[in-house]
Amino acid sequence: MKKILVTGSLGQIGVELINYLRDLYGENSVFATDVSDKELAKIKSDGPFEILDVRDGKAFDHIVSSFRPDTIFHLAGILSANAEKLPQKAWDINMNGLFNALEIARNYETSLFFPSSIAAFGPGSPSDNTPQDCMQRPSTIYGISKVAGELLCDYYHSKYELDTRGVRFPGLISHEALPGGGTTDYAVHIYYDALTKKKYTSFIASATYMDMMYMPDALNAMVKLMEADPSRLVHRNCFNITAMSFSPDDVAKEIQKYIPDFVLDYDVDPVRQSIAESWPNSIDPSCAVEEWGFSPAYDLEAMTIDMLEKVALKTKVQEEA
Ligand code: NAD
Ligand code: SER
């Protein structure tokens, strides 16, 4: 990769990906875009940024025709819980945005990264150690858009030889930007509330297991996959990746090692709980390991130590400001 364009770059993944890519490839080699600029201060501001609604194919084309990236990271999208509130809008952004990204990637011969999700599996998929290739019949509009996106990306690869690659992200945990309306968001909020209130009320039930990953491992995986030797890739869209599987009860116990008086209670949200129950307990990332060397560094213990340290610093700075 030499020149990279990122859509939806001011969200939970984007703000960290932009800074990570600008450190690796140079500030001016990474073009950031988003539908709004309200989180612009969170990215290295010396590099290029423009407002872009990914549904606007003309504006999308205009930016790509002048910047001429070799790779597009297409992050713009609506996450699972927000998508259930506005299914028509979520479908419009998730599908028409991706279709524009694919057409533009085809016209300008760029590689395309597409972020799918554990949501691409459904109640009929095996729940434990869910294989790379198995039945995918999700019951959420978000999951349906992810499966359709995976298929569309594979179609563009086989029909037009477009270099499309992607991963099925688990819930991502990070401390730079808050998550954008997903089912796994509790696993971020719990660290903030543990430090500021010593108490968290979870909207996900105590014994519900979902796959998770710390953001540094997600950033590393995105770059590793896009830099991988294409001749090794048997799969493309999209690879199962995960670093850990835990329940709210497990994170609470880990946090209590450092904040012994932390209390977790529950007020389960039926919508997000039913989404969580339709997803796997744990997925099998072995194809990503074999085909491009996926190797996450953080487990629950290492991530908790780092999250508590980083969120403590952040909340202290905010209190002092
Ligand atoms: P986010 O909600 O934090 O950020 C998405 C960004 O897209 C936001 O900045 C938003 O302004 C932007 N956006 C929304 N509509 C847009 C439009 N019409 N045009 C351009 N930009 C638009 O989400 P995220 O967590 O950063 O996720 C990025 C991608 O990764 C999404 O496709 C998501 O489904 C996928 N993903 C995320 C996770 C996770 O845990 N964060 C897990 C699996 C998959
Ligand atoms: N974290 C995402 C969500 O909960 C998974 O795709 O929507």
Coordinates of C-alpha atoms and ligand atoms in Angstrom, one line a residue:
M1 CA 0.0 0.0 0.0
K2 CA 1.3 3.5 -0.8
K3 CA -1.8 5.7 -1.0
I4 CA -4.9 4.9 1.0
L5 CA -8.4 6.4 1.2
V6 CA -10.6 5.7 4.2
T7 CA -14.4 6.1 4.4
G8 CA -16.2 6.5 7.7
S9 CA -12.8 7.5 9.1
L10 CA -14.0 9.3 12.3
G11 CA -15.7 6.3 13.9
Q12 CA -14.4 3.9 16.6
I13 CA -12.1 2.1 14.1
G14 CA -11.4 5.0 11.7
V15 CA -9.8 7.5 14.2
E16 CA -7.3 4.9 15.2
L17 CA -6.7 3.5 11.7
I18 CA -6.0 6.9 10.3
N19 CA -3.4 7.7 12.9
Y20 CA -1.9 4.2 12.5
L21 CA -1.7 4.4 8.7
R22 CA -0.3 7.9 8.8
D23 CA 2.5 6.7 11.1
L24 CA 3.2 3.8 8.8
Y25 CA 2.8 5.4 5.3
G26 CA 3.1 9.2 5.8
E27 CA 0.5 11.8 6.6
N28 CA -0.2 12.9 3.1
S29 CA -0.5 9.3 1.8
V30 CA -3.7 8.7 3.8
F31 CA -6.9 10.5 2.8
A32 CA -9.6 10.6 5.5
T33 CA -13.3 11.0 4.7
D34 CA -16.5 10.9 6.7
V35 CA -20.1 12.1 6.4
S36 CA -19.4 14.7 9.2
D37 CA -16.3 16.3 10.6
K38 CA -17.4 16.5 14.3
E39 CA -14.6 14.1 15.5
L40 CA -11.9 15.6 13.2
A41 CA -9.7 16.7 16.1
K42 CA -9.2 13.0 17.0
I43 CA -7.0 12.3 13.9
K44 CA -3.6 13.6 12.8
S45 CA -4.9 16.8 11.2
D46 CA -2.0 17.5 8.9
G47 CA -3.2 14.9 6.4
P48 CA -6.0 15.3 3.9
F49 CA -9.7 15.1 5.0
E50 CA -12.9 15.7 3.1
I51 CA -16.6 15.3 3.9
L52 CA -18.0 12.3 2.0
D53 CA -21.4 10.6 2.1
V54 CA -20.6 7.2 0.6
R55 CA -24.0 7.1 -1.0
D56 CA -23.0 10.0 -3.2
G57 CA -21.2 8.1 -6.0
K58 CA -20.3 11.3 -7.9
A59 CA -18.6 12.9 -4.9
F60 CA -16.9 9.6 -4.0
D61 CA -15.6 9.3 -7.6
H62 CA -14.4 12.9 -7.6
I63 CA -12.2 12.4 -4.5
V64 CA -10.7 9.1 -5.8
S65 CA -10.1 10.5 -9.3
S66 CA -8.0 13.4 -7.8
F67 CA -6.2 11.5 -4.9
R68 CA -5.7 8.2 -6.9
P69 CA -5.3 5.8 -3.9
D70 CA -4.1 2.2 -4.5
T71 CA -6.2 1.0 -1.6
I72 CA -9.6 1.9 -0.1
F73 CA -10.6 1.0 3.5
H74 CA -14.4 1.2 3.4
L75 CA -15.4 1.7 7.0
A76 CA -18.6 3.8 6.6
G77 CA -21.5 1.9 8.0
I78 CA -24.3 1.6 10.6
L79 CA -23.7 -0.9 13.4
S80 CA -26.0 -3.6 14.7
A81 CA -28.1 -1.9 17.4
N82 CA -28.5 1.4 15.5
A83 CA -29.4 -0.6 12.4
E84 CA -32.3 -2.2 14.1
K85 CA -33.7 1.2 15.0
L86 CA -33.5 2.4 11.3
P87 CA -33.3 -0.7 9.1
Q88 CA -34.0 1.1 5.8
K89 CA -31.4 3.8 6.4
A90 CA -28.9 1.1 7.5
W91 CA -29.4 -0.9 4.4
D92 CA -29.1 2.2 2.2
I93 CA -25.7 3.2 3.8
N94 CA -24.3 -0.3 4.3
M95 CA -25.3 -1.6 0.8
N96 CA -25.3 1.4 -1.5
G97 CA -22.2 2.8 0.1
L98 CA -20.4 -0.5 -0.5
F99 CA -21.7 -0.8 -4.1
N100 CA -20.2 2.7 -4.8
A101 CA -16.9 1.7 -3.2
L102 CA -16.8 -1.5 -5.3
E103 CA -17.6 0.3 -8.6
I104 CA -15.0 3.1 -7.8
A105 CA -12.4 0.4 -6.9
R106 CA -13.1 -1.3 -10.2
N107 CA -12.9 1.9 -12.3
Y108 CA -9.7 3.1 -10.6
E109 CA -8.2 -0.4 -10.0
T110 CA -7.7 0.0 -6.3
S111 CA -7.7 -2.8 -3.6
L112 CA -10.7 -2.7 -1.3
F113 CA -10.9 -3.6 2.4
F114 CA -14.4 -4.5 3.6
P115 CA -15.2 -5.0 7.4
S116 CA -17.7 -7.7 7.9
S117 CA -18.7 -8.9 11.4
I118 CA -19.5 -11.9 13.6
A119 CA -23.0 -10.6 12.8
A120 CA -22.7 -12.3 9.5
F121 CA -23.5 -15.6 11.4
G122 CA -27.0 -16.3 12.6
P123 CA -29.0 -18.6 14.9
G124 CA -28.5 -21.6 12.4
S125 CA -24.7 -21.3 12.4
P126 CA -22.7 -23.5 14.8
S127 CA -22.3 -21.4 18.0
D128 CA -19.0 -22.7 19.3
N129 CA -15.7 -22.4 17.3
T130 CA -17.9 -21.3 14.3
P131 CA -16.0 -22.4 11.1
Q132 CA -14.9 -20.0 8.4
D133 CA -17.3 -21.6 5.9
C134 CA -20.6 -22.7 7.3
M135 CA -24.3 -21.7 7.1
Q136 CA -24.9 -17.9 7.4
R137 CA -28.6 -17.0 7.9
P138 CA -28.4 -13.9 10.1
S139 CA -31.6 -12.5 11.7
T140 CA -30.6 -8.8 11.9
I141 CA -30.6 -6.2 9.1
Y142 CA -26.9 -5.5 10.0
G143 CA -26.0 -9.1 9.6
I144 CA -27.9 -9.4 6.4
S145 CA -26.1 -6.4 5.0
K146 CA -22.7 -7.9 6.0
V147 CA -23.4 -11.3 4.3
A148 CA -24.6 -9.5 1.2
G149 CA -21.5 -7.4 1.4
E150 CA -19.2 -10.4 1.7
L151 CA -20.9 -12.0 -1.3
L152 CA -20.7 -8.8 -3.4
C153 CA -17.0 -8.4 -2.6
D154 CA -16.3 -12.0 -3.6
Y155 CA -18.3 -11.4 -6.8
Y156 CA -16.3 -8.4 -7.8
H157 CA -13.1 -10.4 -7.1
S158 CA -14.2 -13.4 -9.3
K159 CA -15.9 -11.3 -12.0
Y160 CA -13.5 -8.4 -12.4
E161 CA -10.4 -9.7 -10.6
L162 CA -10.8 -6.8 -8.1
D163 CA -8.5 -7.2 -5.1
T164 CA -11.2 -7.3 -2.4
R165 CA -10.2 -8.5 1.1
G166 CA -12.0 -8.4 4.4
V167 CA -12.4 -9.7 7.9
R168 CA -15.3 -10.6 10.2
F169 CA -14.5 -8.4 13.1
P170 CA -15.6 -9.4 16.6
G171 CA -16.6 -6.7 19.1
L172 CA -13.8 -4.2 19.2
I173 CA -12.6 -2.6 22.5
S174 CA -10.8 0.7 22.4
H175 CA -10.2 3.9 24.3
E176 CA -9.7 6.6 21.7
A177 CA -13.3 6.9 20.3
L178 CA -16.5 5.4 21.8
P179 CA -18.2 2.6 19.9
G180 CA -20.9 3.6 17.4
G181 CA -24.1 1.8 18.4
G182 CA -23.4 -1.9 18.5
T183 CA -24.3 -4.9 20.6
T184 CA -20.8 -5.4 21.9
D185 CA -20.5 -1.7 23.1
Y186 CA -21.0 -2.8 26.8
A187 CA -17.4 -4.2 26.7
V188 CA -16.1 -0.7 26.2
H189 CA -18.5 1.2 28.5
I190 CA -17.8 -1.1 31.4
Y191 CA -14.2 0.1 31.7
Y192 CA -15.2 3.8 31.7
D193 CA -17.9 3.2 34.4
A194 CA -15.6 1.0 36.5
L195 CA -13.1 3.9 36.7
T196 CA -15.5 6.8 37.1
K197 CA -18.4 5.2 39.1
K198 CA -17.1 1.8 40.3
K199 CA -20.4 0.4 39.0
Y200 CA -21.8 -0.7 35.6
T201 CA -25.2 -1.8 34.5
S202 CA -24.9 -4.2 31.6
F203 CA -27.5 -4.4 28.9
I204 CA -26.2 -7.8 28.0
A205 CA -27.0 -10.8 30.3
S206 CA -24.3 -12.2 32.5
A207 CA -23.5 -15.5 30.8
T208 CA -23.7 -14.3 27.2
Y209 CA -20.5 -15.0 25.3
M210 CA -19.3 -13.0 22.3
D211 CA -16.0 -12.7 20.5
M212 CA -13.9 -9.6 21.2
M213 CA -10.6 -8.0 20.2
Y214 CA -8.5 -5.1 21.4
M215 CA -8.1 -2.3 18.8
P216 CA -4.3 -2.6 18.4
D217 CA -4.8 -6.2 17.2
A218 CA -7.6 -5.1 14.8
L219 CA -5.3 -2.4 13.3
N220 CA -2.5 -4.8 12.9
A221 CA -4.8 -7.4 11.3
M222 CA -6.2 -4.9 8.7
V223 CA -2.7 -3.9 7.5
K224 CA -1.4 -7.4 7.6
L225 CA -4.3 -8.7 5.5
M226 CA -4.0 -5.9 2.9
E227 CA -0.2 -6.4 2.6
A228 CA -0.5 -10.2 2.4
D229 CA 0.8 -12.2 -0.6
P230 CA -2.5 -12.7 -2.6
S231 CA -1.3 -16.1 -3.9
R232 CA -1.7 -17.4 -0.3
L233 CA -5.3 -16.2 0.0
V234 CA -7.7 -19.1 -0.5
H235 CA -10.5 -17.0 1.1
R236 CA -11.1 -13.3 0.7
N237 CA -14.4 -12.1 2.0
C238 CA -14.3 -12.4 4.8
F239 CA -11.9 -14.0 7.3
N240 CA -13.0 -15.0 10.8
I241 CA -10.8 -13.2 13.3
T242 CA -11.0 -13.1 17.1
A243 CA -8.7 -12.7 20.1
M244 CA -11.0 -13.8 23.0
S245 CA -14.5 -14.8 23.9
F246 CA -16.0 -13.6 27.2
S247 CA -19.2 -12.7 29.0
P248 CA -20.0 -9.5 31.0
D249 CA -19.3 -11.5 34.2
D250 CA -15.8 -12.5 33.0
V251 CA -14.8 -8.8 32.3
A252 CA -16.2 -7.8 35.6
K253 CA -14.1 -10.4 37.4
E254 CA -11.0 -9.2 35.5
I255 CA -11.7 -5.6 36.4
Q256 CA -12.2 -6.5 40.1
K257 CA -8.6 -7.7 40.3
Y258 CA -7.6 -4.0 40.0
I259 CA -10.8 -2.3 41.4
P260 CA -12.0 -4.8 44.1
D261 CA -15.1 -2.7 45.0
F262 CA -16.3 -2.6 41.3
V263 CA -20.0 -3.7 41.1
L264 CA -21.7 -5.1 38.0
D265 CA -25.5 -5.3 37.8
Y266 CA -27.9 -6.0 34.9
D267 CA -30.7 -4.2 33.1
V268 CA -30.9 -6.4 30.0
D269 CA -32.1 -4.8 26.8
P270 CA -34.2 -7.4 24.9
V271 CA -33.3 -6.1 21.5
R272 CA -29.5 -6.2 22.0
Q273 CA -29.7 -9.4 24.0
S274 CA -31.6 -11.2 21.2
I275 CA -29.0 -9.9 18.7
A276 CA -26.2 -11.2 21.0
E277 CA -27.9 -14.6 21.3
S278 CA -28.1 -14.9 17.5
W279 CA -24.3 -14.5 17.2
P280 CA -21.7 -17.2 17.9
N281 CA -20.2 -17.7 21.3
S282 CA -16.8 -18.0 19.7
I283 CA -15.5 -18.2 16.1
D284 CA -12.6 -20.2 14.6
P285 CA -9.9 -17.9 13.1
S286 CA -7.7 -20.7 11.8
C287 CA -8.0 -19.7 8.1
A288 CA -6.7 -16.2 8.8
V289 CA -3.8 -17.7 10.8
E290 CA -2.9 -20.1 8.0
E291 CA -3.5 -17.8 5.0
W292 CA -2.0 -14.5 6.2
G293 CA -0.5 -15.0 9.6
F294 CA -3.2 -13.5 11.9
S295 CA -1.8 -13.4 15.4
P296 CA -3.4 -11.2 18.1
A297 CA -1.3 -10.1 21.0
Y298 CA -3.9 -9.2 23.7
D299 CA -6.0 -11.5 25.8
L300 CA -8.6 -10.4 28.4
E301 CA -6.0 -9.9 31.1
A302 CA -3.5 -7.9 29.0
M303 CA -6.3 -5.8 27.4
T304 CA -7.8 -5.0 30.9
I305 CA -4.5 -3.8 32.2
D306 CA -4.0 -1.5 29.2
M307 CA -7.7 -0.3 29.1
L308 CA -7.7 0.6 32.8
E309 CA -4.5 2.5 32.4
K310 CA -5.5 4.4 29.2
V311 CA -9.1 5.2 30.3
A312 CA -7.8 6.4 33.8
L313 CA -5.5 8.8 32.1
K314 CA -8.2 10.0 29.7
T315 CA -10.8 10.5 32.4
K316 CA -8.3 12.3 34.7
V317 CA -7.4 14.7 31.9
Q318 CA -11.1 15.3 31.2
E319 CA -11.8 16.0 35.0
E320 CA -8.9 18.5 35.1
A321 CA -10.0 20.3 32.0
Ligands
NAD1 P1 -18.7 3.7 13.9 O1 -20.1 3.8 13.9 O2 -17.9 4.1 15.1 O3 -18.1 4.6 12.7 C1 -18.7 4.6 11.4 C2 -18.4 5.9 10.7 O4 -19.2 5.9 9.5 C3 -18.9 7.1 11.5 O5 -17.8 8.0 11.7 C4 -20.0 7.7 10.7 O6 -20.0 9.1 10.7 C5 -19.6 7.2 9.3 N1 -20.8 7.2 8.4 C6 -22.1 6.9 8.7 N2 -22.9 7.0 7.6 C7 -22.0 7.4 6.6 C8 -22.2 7.8 5.3 N3 -23.4 7.7 4.7 N4 -21.2 8.2 4.5 C9 -19.9 8.2 5.1 N5 -19.7 7.9 6.4 C10 -20.7 7.5 7.1 O7 -18.3 2.3 13.4 P2 -16.9 1.5 13.5 O8 -16.9 0.7 14.8 O9 -15.7 2.4 13.3 O10 -17.0 0.5 12.3 C11 -16.5 0.7 11.0 C12 -16.9 -0.5 10.2 O11 -16.4 -1.7 10.8 C13 -18.4 -0.7 10.0 O12 -18.7 -1.2 8.7 C14 -18.8 -1.8 11.0 O13 -19.9 -2.5 10.7 C15 -17.5 -2.6 11.0 N6 -17.4 -3.4 12.2 C16 -17.1 -2.8 13.4 C17 -17.0 -3.5 14.6 C18 -16.8 -2.9 15.9 O14 -16.8 -3.5 17.0 N7 -16.4 -1.6 16.0 C19 -17.2 -4.9 14.6 C20 -17.5 -5.5 13.3 C21 -17.5 -4.7 12.2
SER2 N1 -19.4 -4.5 17.4 C1 -20.3 -4.7 16.3 C2 -21.7 -4.5 16.8 O1 -22.0 -4.8 17.9 C3 -20.1 -6.1 15.7 O2 -20.3 -6.0 14.4 O3 -22.5 -4.1 16.0

